[in-house]
Amino acid sequence: MSGIYARRIAVLAASAALAATTGLLTAPTAQAAMPTPVAASTARTYLSQLTVSAEGSSSGYSRDKFPHWITQSGACNTREVVLKRDGTGVVQDSSCAATGGTWYSEYDGATWTAAADLDIDHMVPLAEAWRSGASGWTTAQRQSFANDLTRPQLIAVTDNVNQSKSDQDPGEWLPSRAAYRCTYARAWVHVKHYYGLSVDTTEKSALQSVLNGC
């Protein structure tokens, strides 16, 4: 693992927590969007720089090796911060649970008014990351990846749509809402490039196809 990547990971948790805290304290309205991914032209460059290799084994993988939904600020964990960020008019109780609001799911175009209908999707799924290089990370590094509020890695979407995606890469699954596929591919490449994760040939081909149409 490169020194640059190690330094990035070392500051990720602190910077993400600070950004989340600042947003919760000062933002008068919800951002209603995950962080903007790199432009399509940059994503195409990034994609060309990613290591291409056969997908690794899932042996040894467990979600527990990617501690997620950690506390970000006060009583608010990562899931609750993303629900607040991605929704409109979100109301939270004293435990930071969302008790009201409206959420638009970018993957399928559905609108929800109950937080229970939303999952927080990891743009690059945890198991996919494991097979693409994260198996060699420390638990602390995997925790930072699983709670990254700075990169376009977390987004609130319809729960059963997230479950249908599971741990599939873009060679196997893309959002049904075609208008979002360009953003999805840009975000996927942004995250994989930042974390130094590999792509397989089918995944790269699918990403190239989407990005060339952006």
Coordinates of C-alpha atoms in Angstrom, one line a residue, residues 18-136:
L18 CA -15.6 17.1 11.1
A19 CA -17.5 17.6 7.8
A20 CA -20.5 15.8 9.2
T21 CA -20.4 17.8 12.4
T22 CA -20.1 21.1 10.6
G23 CA -23.0 20.2 8.3
L24 CA -25.3 19.2 11.1
L25 CA -24.6 22.4 13.0
T26 CA -24.7 25.0 10.3
A27 CA -26.7 23.7 7.3
P28 CA -30.2 25.3 7.3
T29 CA -31.5 22.8 4.8
A30 CA -30.5 19.3 3.7
Q31 CA -27.9 18.9 1.0
A32 CA -30.1 16.3 -0.5
A33 CA -27.2 14.7 -2.4
M34 CA -24.1 12.6 -1.9
P35 CA -20.8 14.4 -2.6
T36 CA -20.5 15.2 -6.3
P37 CA -18.3 12.6 -8.1
V38 CA -15.5 13.6 -10.5
A39 CA -16.5 14.7 -14.0
A40 CA -16.9 12.0 -16.7
S41 CA -13.7 13.1 -18.4
T42 CA -11.8 12.7 -15.1
A43 CA -13.5 9.4 -14.4
R44 CA -12.4 8.1 -17.8
T45 CA -8.8 9.0 -17.0
Y46 CA -9.1 7.5 -13.5
L47 CA -10.6 4.3 -15.0
S48 CA -7.6 4.0 -17.3
Q49 CA -5.3 4.1 -14.3
L50 CA -7.0 1.4 -12.3
T51 CA -5.3 -2.0 -12.0
V52 CA -7.2 -4.6 -14.1
S53 CA -7.2 -8.0 -12.5
A54 CA -9.5 -11.0 -12.0
E55 CA -11.7 -10.5 -9.0
G56 CA -10.3 -11.9 -5.8
S57 CA -11.8 -14.4 -3.5
S58 CA -14.5 -13.7 -1.0
S59 CA -12.8 -16.1 1.4
G60 CA -12.5 -14.5 4.9
Y61 CA -15.0 -11.8 4.1
S62 CA -17.4 -10.6 6.8
R63 CA -19.3 -7.3 7.1
D64 CA -18.0 -7.2 10.6
K65 CA -14.6 -6.5 9.2
F66 CA -15.9 -3.2 7.9
P67 CA -17.3 -1.6 11.0
H68 CA -20.1 0.7 9.8
W69 CA -22.6 3.2 11.0
I70 CA -20.1 4.5 13.6
T71 CA -20.9 7.6 15.6
Q72 CA -20.3 10.8 13.7
S73 CA -21.5 13.5 16.0
G74 CA -23.4 13.4 19.3
A75 CA -26.1 10.7 19.0
C76 CA -25.9 10.6 15.2
N77 CA -24.3 7.6 13.4
T78 CA -23.3 7.5 9.7
R79 CA -26.7 6.1 8.5
E80 CA -28.5 8.9 10.3
V81 CA -26.2 11.6 8.9
V82 CA -26.8 10.3 5.3
L83 CA -30.5 10.2 5.8
K84 CA -30.5 13.8 7.0
R85 CA -28.2 14.8 4.1
D86 CA -30.1 13.0 1.4
G87 CA -33.6 13.9 2.5
T88 CA -35.8 17.0 2.3
G89 CA -37.4 18.4 5.5
V90 CA -35.9 15.6 7.6
V91 CA -37.0 15.7 11.3
Q92 CA -34.9 13.8 13.8
D93 CA -35.7 12.9 17.4
S94 CA -33.3 13.2 20.4
S95 CA -31.7 10.0 19.4
C96 CA -31.0 11.3 15.9
A97 CA -33.5 8.9 14.3
A98 CA -35.3 10.3 11.3
T99 CA -39.0 10.6 12.3
G100 CA -40.2 12.6 9.2
G101 CA -39.0 13.8 5.8
T102 CA -39.0 12.9 2.1
W103 CA -36.4 10.9 0.2
Y104 CA -36.0 10.5 -3.5
S105 CA -34.2 7.3 -4.5
E106 CA -31.9 8.1 -7.4
Y107 CA -31.5 4.5 -8.4
D108 CA -35.2 3.9 -9.2
G109 CA -36.9 7.3 -9.1
A110 CA -39.1 6.3 -6.1
T111 CA -40.0 8.8 -3.4
W112 CA -40.4 7.7 0.3
T113 CA -41.7 9.4 3.5
A114 CA -40.5 6.7 6.0
A115 CA -36.8 6.3 6.8
A116 CA -37.5 2.5 7.2
D117 CA -38.0 2.3 3.4
L118 CA -34.4 3.5 2.8
D119 CA -31.1 1.6 2.9
I120 CA -27.8 3.4 2.9
D121 CA -26.0 1.9 -0.1
H122 CA -22.2 1.6 -0.3
M123 CA -21.6 2.7 -3.8
V124 CA -18.7 0.2 -4.0
P125 CA -20.1 -2.6 -1.9
L126 CA -18.1 -3.9 1.0
A127 CA -17.7 -7.4 -0.4
E128 CA -16.7 -6.0 -3.8
A129 CA -14.1 -3.9 -2.1
W130 CA -12.8 -7.0 -0.2
R131 CA -12.4 -8.8 -3.5
S132 CA -10.7 -5.8 -5.1
G133 CA -8.0 -5.2 -2.5
A134 CA -9.6 -4.3 0.8
S135 CA -8.9 -7.8 2.1
G136 CA -5.3 -6.5 2.7

